[in-house]
Short mmCIF file of C-alpha atoms in Angstrom, two decimals:
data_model
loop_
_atom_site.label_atom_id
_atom_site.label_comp_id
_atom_site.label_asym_id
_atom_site.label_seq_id
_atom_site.Cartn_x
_atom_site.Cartn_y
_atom_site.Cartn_z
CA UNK A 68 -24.12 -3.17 -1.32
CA UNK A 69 -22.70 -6.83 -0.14
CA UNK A 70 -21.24 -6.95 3.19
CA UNK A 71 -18.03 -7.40 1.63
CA UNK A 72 -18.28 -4.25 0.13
CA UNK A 73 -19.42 -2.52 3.57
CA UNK A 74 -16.24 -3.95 5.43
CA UNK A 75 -13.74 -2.34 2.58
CA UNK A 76 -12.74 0.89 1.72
CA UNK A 77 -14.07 1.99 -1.77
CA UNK A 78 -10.37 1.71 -3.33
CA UNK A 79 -10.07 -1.90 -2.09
CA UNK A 80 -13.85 -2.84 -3.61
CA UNK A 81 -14.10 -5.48 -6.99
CA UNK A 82 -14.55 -3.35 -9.99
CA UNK A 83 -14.09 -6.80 -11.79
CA UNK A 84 -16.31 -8.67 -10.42
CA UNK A 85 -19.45 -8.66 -8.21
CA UNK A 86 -21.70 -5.41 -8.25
CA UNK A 87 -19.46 -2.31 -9.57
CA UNK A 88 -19.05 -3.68 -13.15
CA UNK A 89 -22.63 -4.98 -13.50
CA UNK A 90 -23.81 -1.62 -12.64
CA UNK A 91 -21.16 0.06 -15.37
CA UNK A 92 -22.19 -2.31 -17.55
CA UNK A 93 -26.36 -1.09 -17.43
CA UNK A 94 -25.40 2.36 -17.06
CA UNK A 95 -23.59 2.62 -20.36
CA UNK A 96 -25.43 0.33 -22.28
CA UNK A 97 -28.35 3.17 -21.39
CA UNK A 98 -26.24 5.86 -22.01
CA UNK A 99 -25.62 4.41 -25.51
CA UNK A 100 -28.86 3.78 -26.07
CA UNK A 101 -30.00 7.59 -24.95
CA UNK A 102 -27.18 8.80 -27.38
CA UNK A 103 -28.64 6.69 -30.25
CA UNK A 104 -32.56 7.42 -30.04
CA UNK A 105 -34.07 10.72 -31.12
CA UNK A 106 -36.72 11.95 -33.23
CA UNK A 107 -35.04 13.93 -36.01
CA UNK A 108 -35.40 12.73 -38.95
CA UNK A 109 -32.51 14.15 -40.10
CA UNK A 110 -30.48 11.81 -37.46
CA UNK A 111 -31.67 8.72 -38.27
CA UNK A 112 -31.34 9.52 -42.18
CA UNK A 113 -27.92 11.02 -41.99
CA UNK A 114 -25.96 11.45 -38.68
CA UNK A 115 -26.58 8.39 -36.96
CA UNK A 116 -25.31 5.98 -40.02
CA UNK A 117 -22.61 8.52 -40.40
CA UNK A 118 -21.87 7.64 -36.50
CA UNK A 119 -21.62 3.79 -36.74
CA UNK A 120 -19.63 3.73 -40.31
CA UNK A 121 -17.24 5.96 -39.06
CA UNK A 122 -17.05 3.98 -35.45
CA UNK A 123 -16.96 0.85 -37.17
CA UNK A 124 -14.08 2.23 -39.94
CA UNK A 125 -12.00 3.19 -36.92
CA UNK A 126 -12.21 -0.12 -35.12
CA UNK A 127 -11.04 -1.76 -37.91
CA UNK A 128 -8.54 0.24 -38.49
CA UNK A 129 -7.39 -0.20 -34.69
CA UNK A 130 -7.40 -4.00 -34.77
CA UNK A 131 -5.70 -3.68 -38.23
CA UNK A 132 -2.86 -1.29 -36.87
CA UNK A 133 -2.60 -2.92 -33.53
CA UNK A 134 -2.69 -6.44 -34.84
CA UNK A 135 -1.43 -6.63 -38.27
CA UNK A 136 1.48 -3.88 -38.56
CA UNK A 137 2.15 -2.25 -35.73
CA UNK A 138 2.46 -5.46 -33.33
CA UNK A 139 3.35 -4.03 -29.92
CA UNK A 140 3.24 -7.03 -28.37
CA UNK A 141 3.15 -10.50 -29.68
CA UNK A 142 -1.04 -11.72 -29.00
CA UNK A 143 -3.04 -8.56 -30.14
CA UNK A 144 -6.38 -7.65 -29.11
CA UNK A 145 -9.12 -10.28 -28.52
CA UNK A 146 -12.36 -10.12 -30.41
CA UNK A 147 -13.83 -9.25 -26.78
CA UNK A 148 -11.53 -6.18 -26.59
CA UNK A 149 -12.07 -4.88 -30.23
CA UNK A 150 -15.67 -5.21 -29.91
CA UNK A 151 -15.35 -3.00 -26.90
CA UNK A 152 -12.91 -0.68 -28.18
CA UNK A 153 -15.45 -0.14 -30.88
CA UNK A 154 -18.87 0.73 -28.60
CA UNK A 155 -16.24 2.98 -27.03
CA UNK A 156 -15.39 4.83 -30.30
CA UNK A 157 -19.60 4.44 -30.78
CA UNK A 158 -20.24 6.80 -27.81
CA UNK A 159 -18.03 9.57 -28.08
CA UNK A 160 -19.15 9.63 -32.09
CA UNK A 161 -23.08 9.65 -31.20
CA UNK A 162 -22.05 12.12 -28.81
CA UNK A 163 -20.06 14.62 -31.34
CA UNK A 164 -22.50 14.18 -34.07
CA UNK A 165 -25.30 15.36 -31.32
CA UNK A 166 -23.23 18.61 -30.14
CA UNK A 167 -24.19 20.59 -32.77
CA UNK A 168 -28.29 20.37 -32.91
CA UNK A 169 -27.63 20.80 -28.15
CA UNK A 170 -27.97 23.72 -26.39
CA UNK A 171 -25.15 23.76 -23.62
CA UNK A 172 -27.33 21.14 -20.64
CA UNK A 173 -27.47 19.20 -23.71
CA UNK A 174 -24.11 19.07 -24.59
CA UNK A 175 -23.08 18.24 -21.07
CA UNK A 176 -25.54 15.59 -20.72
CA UNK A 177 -24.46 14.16 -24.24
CA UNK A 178 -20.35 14.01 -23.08
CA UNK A 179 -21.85 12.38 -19.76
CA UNK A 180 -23.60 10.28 -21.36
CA UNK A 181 -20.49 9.27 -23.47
CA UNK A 182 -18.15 9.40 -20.44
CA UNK A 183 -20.17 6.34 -18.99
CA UNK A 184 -19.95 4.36 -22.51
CA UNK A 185 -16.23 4.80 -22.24
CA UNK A 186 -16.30 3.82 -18.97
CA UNK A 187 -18.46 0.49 -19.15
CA UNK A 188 -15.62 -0.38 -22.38
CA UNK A 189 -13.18 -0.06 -19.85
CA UNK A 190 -14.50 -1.70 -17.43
CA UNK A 191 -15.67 -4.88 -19.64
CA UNK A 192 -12.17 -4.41 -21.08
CA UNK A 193 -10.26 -4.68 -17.84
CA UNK A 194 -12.69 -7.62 -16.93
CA UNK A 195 -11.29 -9.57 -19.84
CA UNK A 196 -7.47 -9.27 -18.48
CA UNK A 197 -8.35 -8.47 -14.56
CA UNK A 198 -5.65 -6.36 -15.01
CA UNK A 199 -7.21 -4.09 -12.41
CA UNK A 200 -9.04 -6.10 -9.82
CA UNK A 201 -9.46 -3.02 -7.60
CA UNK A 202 -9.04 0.79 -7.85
CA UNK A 203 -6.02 0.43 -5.53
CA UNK A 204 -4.47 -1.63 -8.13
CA UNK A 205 -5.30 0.63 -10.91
CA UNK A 206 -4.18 3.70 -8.69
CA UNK A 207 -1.11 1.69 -7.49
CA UNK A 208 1.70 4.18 -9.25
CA UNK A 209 0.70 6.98 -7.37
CA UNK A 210 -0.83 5.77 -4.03
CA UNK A 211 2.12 3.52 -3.16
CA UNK A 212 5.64 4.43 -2.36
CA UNK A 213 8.18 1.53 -2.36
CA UNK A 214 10.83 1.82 -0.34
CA UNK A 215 14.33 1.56 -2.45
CA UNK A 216 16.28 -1.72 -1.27
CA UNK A 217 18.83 -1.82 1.17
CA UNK A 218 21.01 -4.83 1.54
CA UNK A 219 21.75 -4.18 5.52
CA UNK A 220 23.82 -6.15 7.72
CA UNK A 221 25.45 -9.09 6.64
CA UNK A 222 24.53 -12.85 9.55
CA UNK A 223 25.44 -15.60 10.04
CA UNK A 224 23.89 -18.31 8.02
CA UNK A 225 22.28 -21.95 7.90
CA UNK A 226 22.05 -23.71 4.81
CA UNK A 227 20.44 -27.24 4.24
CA UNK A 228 22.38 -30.14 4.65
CA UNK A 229 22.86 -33.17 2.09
CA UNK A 230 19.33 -34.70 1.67
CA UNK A 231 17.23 -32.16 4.19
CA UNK A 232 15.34 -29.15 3.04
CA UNK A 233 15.41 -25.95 4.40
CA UNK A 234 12.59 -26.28 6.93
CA UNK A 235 13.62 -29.44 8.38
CA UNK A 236 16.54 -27.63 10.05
CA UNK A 237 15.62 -24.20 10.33
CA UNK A 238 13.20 -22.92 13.35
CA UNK A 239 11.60 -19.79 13.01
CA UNK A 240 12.80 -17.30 16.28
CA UNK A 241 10.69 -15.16 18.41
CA UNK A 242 9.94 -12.33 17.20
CA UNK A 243 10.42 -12.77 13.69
CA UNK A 244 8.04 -10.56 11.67
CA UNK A 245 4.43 -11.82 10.19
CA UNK A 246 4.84 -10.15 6.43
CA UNK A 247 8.13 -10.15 4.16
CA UNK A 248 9.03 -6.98 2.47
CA UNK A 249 9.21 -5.65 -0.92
CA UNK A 250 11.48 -3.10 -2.14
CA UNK A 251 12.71 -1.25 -5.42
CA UNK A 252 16.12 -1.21 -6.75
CA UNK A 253 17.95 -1.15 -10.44
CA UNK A 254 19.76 -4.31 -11.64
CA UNK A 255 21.81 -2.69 -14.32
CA UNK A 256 23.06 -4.66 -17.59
CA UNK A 257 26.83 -4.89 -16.55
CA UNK A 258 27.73 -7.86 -18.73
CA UNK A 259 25.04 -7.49 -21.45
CA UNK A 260 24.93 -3.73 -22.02
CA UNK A 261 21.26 -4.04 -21.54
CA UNK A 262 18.87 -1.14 -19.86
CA UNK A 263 16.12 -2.43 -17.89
CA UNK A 264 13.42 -1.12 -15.73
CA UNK A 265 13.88 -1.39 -11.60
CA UNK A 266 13.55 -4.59 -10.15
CA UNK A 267 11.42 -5.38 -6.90
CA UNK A 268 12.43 -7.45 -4.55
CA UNK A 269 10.50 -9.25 -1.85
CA UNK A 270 12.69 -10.83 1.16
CA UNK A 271 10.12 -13.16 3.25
CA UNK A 272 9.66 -13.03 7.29
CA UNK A 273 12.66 -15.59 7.40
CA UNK A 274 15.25 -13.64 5.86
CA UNK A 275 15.17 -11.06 8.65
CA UNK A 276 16.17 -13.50 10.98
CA UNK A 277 19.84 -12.76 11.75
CA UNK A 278 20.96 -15.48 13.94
CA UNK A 279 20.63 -17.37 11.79
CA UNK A 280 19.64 -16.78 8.62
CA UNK A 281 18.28 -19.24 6.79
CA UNK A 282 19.88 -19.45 2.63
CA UNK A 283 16.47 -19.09 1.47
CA UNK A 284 16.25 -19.76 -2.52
CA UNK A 285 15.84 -17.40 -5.01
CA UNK A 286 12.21 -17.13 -7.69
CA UNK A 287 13.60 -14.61 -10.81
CA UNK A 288 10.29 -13.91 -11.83
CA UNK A 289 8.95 -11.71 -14.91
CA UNK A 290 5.92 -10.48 -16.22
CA UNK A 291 4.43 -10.32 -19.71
CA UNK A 292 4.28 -7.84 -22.77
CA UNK A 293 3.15 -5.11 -22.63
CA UNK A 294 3.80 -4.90 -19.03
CA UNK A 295 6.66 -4.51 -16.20
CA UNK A 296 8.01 -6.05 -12.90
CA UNK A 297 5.08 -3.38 -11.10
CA UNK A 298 2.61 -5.72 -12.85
CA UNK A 299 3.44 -8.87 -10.18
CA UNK A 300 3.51 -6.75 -7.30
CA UNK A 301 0.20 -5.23 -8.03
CA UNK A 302 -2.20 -6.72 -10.30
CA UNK A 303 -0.25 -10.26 -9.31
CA UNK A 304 -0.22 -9.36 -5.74
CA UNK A 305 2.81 -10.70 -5.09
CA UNK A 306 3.20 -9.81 -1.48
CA UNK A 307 -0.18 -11.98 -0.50
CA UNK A 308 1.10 -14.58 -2.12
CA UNK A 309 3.78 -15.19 -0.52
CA UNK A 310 3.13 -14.29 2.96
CA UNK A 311 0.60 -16.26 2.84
CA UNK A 312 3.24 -19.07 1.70
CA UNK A 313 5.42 -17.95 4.84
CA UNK A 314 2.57 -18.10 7.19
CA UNK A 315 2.21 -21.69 6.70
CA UNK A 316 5.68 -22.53 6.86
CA UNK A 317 7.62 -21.09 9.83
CA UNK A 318 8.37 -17.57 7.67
CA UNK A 319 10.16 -19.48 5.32
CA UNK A 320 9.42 -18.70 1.37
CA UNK A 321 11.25 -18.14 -1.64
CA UNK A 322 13.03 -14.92 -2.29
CA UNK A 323 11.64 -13.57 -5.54
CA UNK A 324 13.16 -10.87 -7.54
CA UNK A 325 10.92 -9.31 -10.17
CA UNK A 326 13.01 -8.10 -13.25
CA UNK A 327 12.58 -6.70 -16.27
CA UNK A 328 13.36 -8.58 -19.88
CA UNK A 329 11.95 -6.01 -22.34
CA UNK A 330 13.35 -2.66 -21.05
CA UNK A 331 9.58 -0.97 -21.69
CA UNK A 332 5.77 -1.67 -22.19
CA UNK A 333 6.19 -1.87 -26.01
CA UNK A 334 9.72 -3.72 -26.26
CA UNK A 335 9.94 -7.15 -26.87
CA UNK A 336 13.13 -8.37 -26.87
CA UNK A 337 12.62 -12.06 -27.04
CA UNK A 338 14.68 -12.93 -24.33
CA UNK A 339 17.60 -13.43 -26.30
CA UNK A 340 20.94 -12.47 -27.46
CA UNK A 341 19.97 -11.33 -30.53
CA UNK A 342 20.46 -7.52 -32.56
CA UNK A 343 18.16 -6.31 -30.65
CA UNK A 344 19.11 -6.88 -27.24
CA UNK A 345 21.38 -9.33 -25.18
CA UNK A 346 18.92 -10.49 -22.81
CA UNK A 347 19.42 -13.54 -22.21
CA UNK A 348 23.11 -12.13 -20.90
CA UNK A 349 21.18 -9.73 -18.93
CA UNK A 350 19.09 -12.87 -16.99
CA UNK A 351 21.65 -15.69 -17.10
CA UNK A 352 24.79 -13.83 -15.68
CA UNK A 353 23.53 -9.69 -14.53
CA UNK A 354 20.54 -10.74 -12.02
CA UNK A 355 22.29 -13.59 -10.84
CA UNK A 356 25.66 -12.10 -10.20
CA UNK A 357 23.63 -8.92 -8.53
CA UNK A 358 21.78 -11.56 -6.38
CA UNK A 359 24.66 -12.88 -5.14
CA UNK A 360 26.44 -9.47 -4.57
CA UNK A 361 23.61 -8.13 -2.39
CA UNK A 362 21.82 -10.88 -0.67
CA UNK A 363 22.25 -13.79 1.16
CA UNK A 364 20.93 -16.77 -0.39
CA UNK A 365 21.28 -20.74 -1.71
CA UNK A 366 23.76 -20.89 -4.42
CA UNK A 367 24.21 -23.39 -7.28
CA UNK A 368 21.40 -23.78 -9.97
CA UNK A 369 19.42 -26.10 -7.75
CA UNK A 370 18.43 -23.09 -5.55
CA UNK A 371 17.50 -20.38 -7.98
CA UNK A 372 14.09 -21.21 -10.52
CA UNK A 373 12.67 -18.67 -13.05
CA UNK A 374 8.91 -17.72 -13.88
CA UNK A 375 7.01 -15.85 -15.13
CA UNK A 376 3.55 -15.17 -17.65
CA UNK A 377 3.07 -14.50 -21.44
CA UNK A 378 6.30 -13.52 -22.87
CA UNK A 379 7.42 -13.65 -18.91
CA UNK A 380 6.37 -17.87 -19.10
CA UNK A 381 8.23 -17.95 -22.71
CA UNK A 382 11.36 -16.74 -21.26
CA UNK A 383 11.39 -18.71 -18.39
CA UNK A 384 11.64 -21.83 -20.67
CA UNK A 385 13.90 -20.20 -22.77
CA UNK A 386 16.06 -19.55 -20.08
CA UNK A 387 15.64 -23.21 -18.55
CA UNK A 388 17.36 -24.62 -21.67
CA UNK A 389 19.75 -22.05 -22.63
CA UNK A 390 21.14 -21.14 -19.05
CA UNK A 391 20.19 -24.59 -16.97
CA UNK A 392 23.84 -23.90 -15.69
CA UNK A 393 21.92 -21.34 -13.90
CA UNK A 394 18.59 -22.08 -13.36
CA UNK A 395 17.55 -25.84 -12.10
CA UNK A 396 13.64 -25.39 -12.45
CA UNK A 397 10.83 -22.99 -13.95
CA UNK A 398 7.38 -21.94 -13.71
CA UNK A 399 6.20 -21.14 -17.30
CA UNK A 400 2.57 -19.30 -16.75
CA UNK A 401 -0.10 -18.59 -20.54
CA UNK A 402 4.40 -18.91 -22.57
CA UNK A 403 3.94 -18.61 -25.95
CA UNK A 404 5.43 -22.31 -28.30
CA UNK A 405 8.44 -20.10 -29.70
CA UNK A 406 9.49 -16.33 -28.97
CA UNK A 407 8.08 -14.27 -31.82
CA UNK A 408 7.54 -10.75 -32.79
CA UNK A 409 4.10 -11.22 -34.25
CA UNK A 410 5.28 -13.80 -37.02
CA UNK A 411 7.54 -16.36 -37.18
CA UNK A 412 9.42 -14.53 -40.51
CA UNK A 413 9.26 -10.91 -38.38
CA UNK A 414 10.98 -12.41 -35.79
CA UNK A 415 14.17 -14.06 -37.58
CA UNK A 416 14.41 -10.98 -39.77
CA UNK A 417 14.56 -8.82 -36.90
CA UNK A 418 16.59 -10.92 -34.86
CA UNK A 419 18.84 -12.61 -36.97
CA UNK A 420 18.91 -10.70 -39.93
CA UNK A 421 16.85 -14.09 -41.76
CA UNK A 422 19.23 -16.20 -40.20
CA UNK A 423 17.61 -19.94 -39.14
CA UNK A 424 19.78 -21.28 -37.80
CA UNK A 425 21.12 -18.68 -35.17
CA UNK A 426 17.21 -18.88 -34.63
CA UNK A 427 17.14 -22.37 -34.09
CA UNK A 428 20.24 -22.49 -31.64
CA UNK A 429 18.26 -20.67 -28.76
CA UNK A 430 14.73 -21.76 -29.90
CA UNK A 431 13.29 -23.93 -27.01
CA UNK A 432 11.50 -26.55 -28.97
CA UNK A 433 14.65 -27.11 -31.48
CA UNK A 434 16.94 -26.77 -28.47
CA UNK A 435 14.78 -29.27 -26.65
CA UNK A 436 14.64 -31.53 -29.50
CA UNK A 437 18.05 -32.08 -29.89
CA UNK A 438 19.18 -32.31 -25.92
CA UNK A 439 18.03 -33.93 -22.97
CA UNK A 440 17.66 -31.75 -19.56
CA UNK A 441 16.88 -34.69 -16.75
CA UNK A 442 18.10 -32.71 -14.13
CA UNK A 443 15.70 -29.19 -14.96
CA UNK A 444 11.80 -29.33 -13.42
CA UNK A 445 9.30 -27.42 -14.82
CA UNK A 446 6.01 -26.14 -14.41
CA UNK A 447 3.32 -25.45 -17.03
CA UNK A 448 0.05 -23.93 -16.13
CA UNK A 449 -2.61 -22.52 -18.68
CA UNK A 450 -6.01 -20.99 -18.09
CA UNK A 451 -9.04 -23.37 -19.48
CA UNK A 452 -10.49 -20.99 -22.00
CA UNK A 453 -7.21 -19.96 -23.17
CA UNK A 454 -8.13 -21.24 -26.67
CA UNK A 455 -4.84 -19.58 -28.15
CA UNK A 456 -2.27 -20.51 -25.61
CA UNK A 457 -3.16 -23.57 -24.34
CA UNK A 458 -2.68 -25.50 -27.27
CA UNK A 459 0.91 -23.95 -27.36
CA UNK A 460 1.32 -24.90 -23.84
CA UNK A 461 0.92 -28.78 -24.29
CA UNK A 462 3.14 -28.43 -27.44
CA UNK A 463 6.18 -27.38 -25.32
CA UNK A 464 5.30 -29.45 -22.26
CA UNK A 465 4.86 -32.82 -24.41
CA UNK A 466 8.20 -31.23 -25.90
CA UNK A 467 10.14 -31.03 -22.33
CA UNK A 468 8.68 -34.44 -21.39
CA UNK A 469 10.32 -35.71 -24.60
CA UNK A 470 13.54 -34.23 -23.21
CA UNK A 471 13.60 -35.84 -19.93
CA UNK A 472 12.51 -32.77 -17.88
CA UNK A 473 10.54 -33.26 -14.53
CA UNK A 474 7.03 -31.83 -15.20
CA UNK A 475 3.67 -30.71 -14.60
CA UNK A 476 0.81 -29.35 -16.78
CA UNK A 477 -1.91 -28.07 -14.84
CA UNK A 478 -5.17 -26.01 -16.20
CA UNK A 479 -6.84 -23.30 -13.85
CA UNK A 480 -10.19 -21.71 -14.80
CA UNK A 481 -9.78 -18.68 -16.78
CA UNK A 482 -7.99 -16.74 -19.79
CA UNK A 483 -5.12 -15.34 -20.56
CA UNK A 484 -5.81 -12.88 -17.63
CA UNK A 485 -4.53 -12.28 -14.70
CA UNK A 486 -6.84 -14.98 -12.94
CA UNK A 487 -4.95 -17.24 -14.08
CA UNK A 488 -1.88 -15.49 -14.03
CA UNK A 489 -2.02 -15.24 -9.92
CA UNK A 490 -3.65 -19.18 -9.53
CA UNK A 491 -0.84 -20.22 -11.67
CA UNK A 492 1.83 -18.76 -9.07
CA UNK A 493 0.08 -19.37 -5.80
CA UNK A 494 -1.12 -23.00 -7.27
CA UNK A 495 2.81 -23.80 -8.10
CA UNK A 496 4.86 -22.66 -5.35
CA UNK A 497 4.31 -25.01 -2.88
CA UNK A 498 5.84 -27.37 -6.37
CA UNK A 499 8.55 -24.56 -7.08
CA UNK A 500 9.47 -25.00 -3.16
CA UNK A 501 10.01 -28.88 -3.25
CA UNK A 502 12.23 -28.65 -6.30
CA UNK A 503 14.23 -25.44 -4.17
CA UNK A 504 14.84 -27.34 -1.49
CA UNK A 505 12.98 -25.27 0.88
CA UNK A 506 10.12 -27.84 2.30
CA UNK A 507 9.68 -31.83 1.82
#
């Protein structure tokens, strides 16, 4: 054990990286192989193959479901992930077809043995998406309580002159606190009818200043598909992110309020006003007016930005050019080049009942194409190996340089994982800051 490990409790330990995984790893691949070897004829001539058709039939029917018709959410599995979904479906198989010939040790050792395959496919699975970095992440919805928000007393404020930022004029008391806080609360669909999941919210040291308090700016941000505003405040750990941000600038940070576009895991509503949802109501007028109604913060588009990853990043664009009444700058994290359903035909037929055009109105790259946004600034970030969203990436930021938009493209090692995911947010915000009007 590293003397990393010793200082940490066992929930806060890697189980991505370092020695937990590699261990999983050599554990199942000999539990596989102990399920797979025996001496019986009859195994190797009949039971065995029977095992690996049958595992390999079923993980092509999974990929085929998940990736062809069913489309829950709009990149499918990996080849990485199907491989491992299929030595998953490999071990529990070997293990069945050995039940039978076991007395009951046997049988126990055999589901053991299969427990640890399914275990190191999980495990190589969550390393592909670091999803999970820890077991307090992955135990998150039942070891944490967040408190529900509370918009307490109203202060007196300071706001930024003409051509100062933020921390040029604002001092940080004594005794303001070291950490911000995050809390829980619904932002219902008032205007757009839409039904989303709670929001969280996470006030820095600075806004519990009361005299004054600063009119901090305001991050919307969002996650991806599947996936909910929980995922940013634990597998994106929010909170460290931006206390550290505070730390190293008098308490002072963004206020960023995690919402929901989708409404579930497995909805995709292409964050747009469309048949099957009014979202882009629900972002451009409900958050903002609820922001305003319960907090104390900059107003005006040039203090509120919007971010977020997958689908999240592909909204945040969408939103830049559809709502920049609203929204004066954006982080778009592993978007996608258009919204989409799986296919480009899906997605209109869904949407628009076939209709192009009405497509084409909200699409960012035709929207983009055919207006000029020199006052919007936005950020692009994609991981390195992201073979499948990167190229999308530079398509859409060559297409907002074309429209005059104030940009940067930067590439961080990784996937589309949540590596990249939290480099792309802690990387940017110092950016996302300047164009707030928070820091110089």
């Amino acid at each position: 054990m590293t003397a990393a490990l010793a200082l940490e409790g066992p929930l806060d330990w890697p189980i991505t990286t370092g020695v937990i995984p590699v261990v999983l790893l050599a554990l199942g691949w000999l539990a596989l192989v102990g399920l797979a070897v025996s001496s019986s004829t009859h195994w190797w001539s009949r039971r065995f193959p029977c095992a690996v058709l049958l595992a390999a039939a079923a993980t092509v029917l999974v990929r085929a479901v998940v990736n062809d018709w069913w489309q829950p959410w709009p990149d499918g599995l990996t080849r990485q992930v199907v491989f491992w979904v299929g030595i998953g479906i490999l071990g529990v198989l070997l293990a069945l077809f050995r039940l039978p010939a076991l007395r009951w040790r046997g049988r126990f050792a055999a589901l053991g043995a299969a427990l640890l395959v399914l275990l190191m496919s999980s495990s190589e699975i969550n390393r592909q998406y670091d999803q999970y970095p820890t077991l307090r992440v992955l135990l998150a919805p039942w070891l944490q309580h967040t408190p529900t928000f509370s918009a307490g007393k109203a202060a007196s404020t300071l706001g930024a002159p003409a051509g100062r930022t933020l921390a040029e004029v604002w001092h940080r008391p004594a005794g303001l606190p070291a950490k911000g806080t995050i809390t829980t609360s619904p932002i219902p669909g008032l205007k757009s009818g839409f039904d989303p999941r709670a929001a969280y919210v996470y006030l820095p040291p600075a806004y519990q200043a009361t005299e004054p308090r600063p009119l901090l700016p305001v991050l919307v941000l969002m996650a991806g598909q599947p996936g909910g505003p929980a995922d940013w405040v634990n597998s994106g750990d929010l909170a460290g992110t931006m206390d550290s941000f505070a730390a190293a600038h008098q308490g002072l940070a963004p206020i960023v309020v995690v919402v929901d576009p989708t409404g579930s895991d497995w909805a995709n509503t292409l964050c747009m006003d469309s048949r099957i949802a009014k979202a882009q109501t629900y972002l451009a007028q409900d958050v903002p007016d609820w922001v305003h109604a319960h907090l104390q913060t900059g107003t005006g588009r040039g203090a509120f930005a919007i971010g977020g990853l997958s689908l999240g990043g592909t909204c945040s664009l969408q939103m830049a050019v559809n709502a920049p009444q609203v929204y004066g700058s954006f982080l778009d994290i592993s978007g996608q080049d258009e919204p989409t359903l799986g296919s480009h035909d899906k997605t209109v037929q869904a949407a628009f009942g076939g209709d192009e055009a009405a497509f084409d109105a909200v699409d960012p790259l035709h929207v983009m194409a055919r207006q000029k946004f020199p006052d919007t600034a936005g950020a692009f970030v994609v991981g390195k190996s992201d073979d499948e969203y990167g190229p999308q990436q530079k398509k859409v930021h060559q297409a907002a340089v074309a429209a005059g938009m104030r940009t940067t493209f930067t590439e961080v090692p990784g996937g589309h994982d949540w590596n990249t995911f939290r480099a792309g947010l802690r990387g940017q915000l110092t950016w996302l800051s300047q164009q707030l009007g928070l820091i110089r």
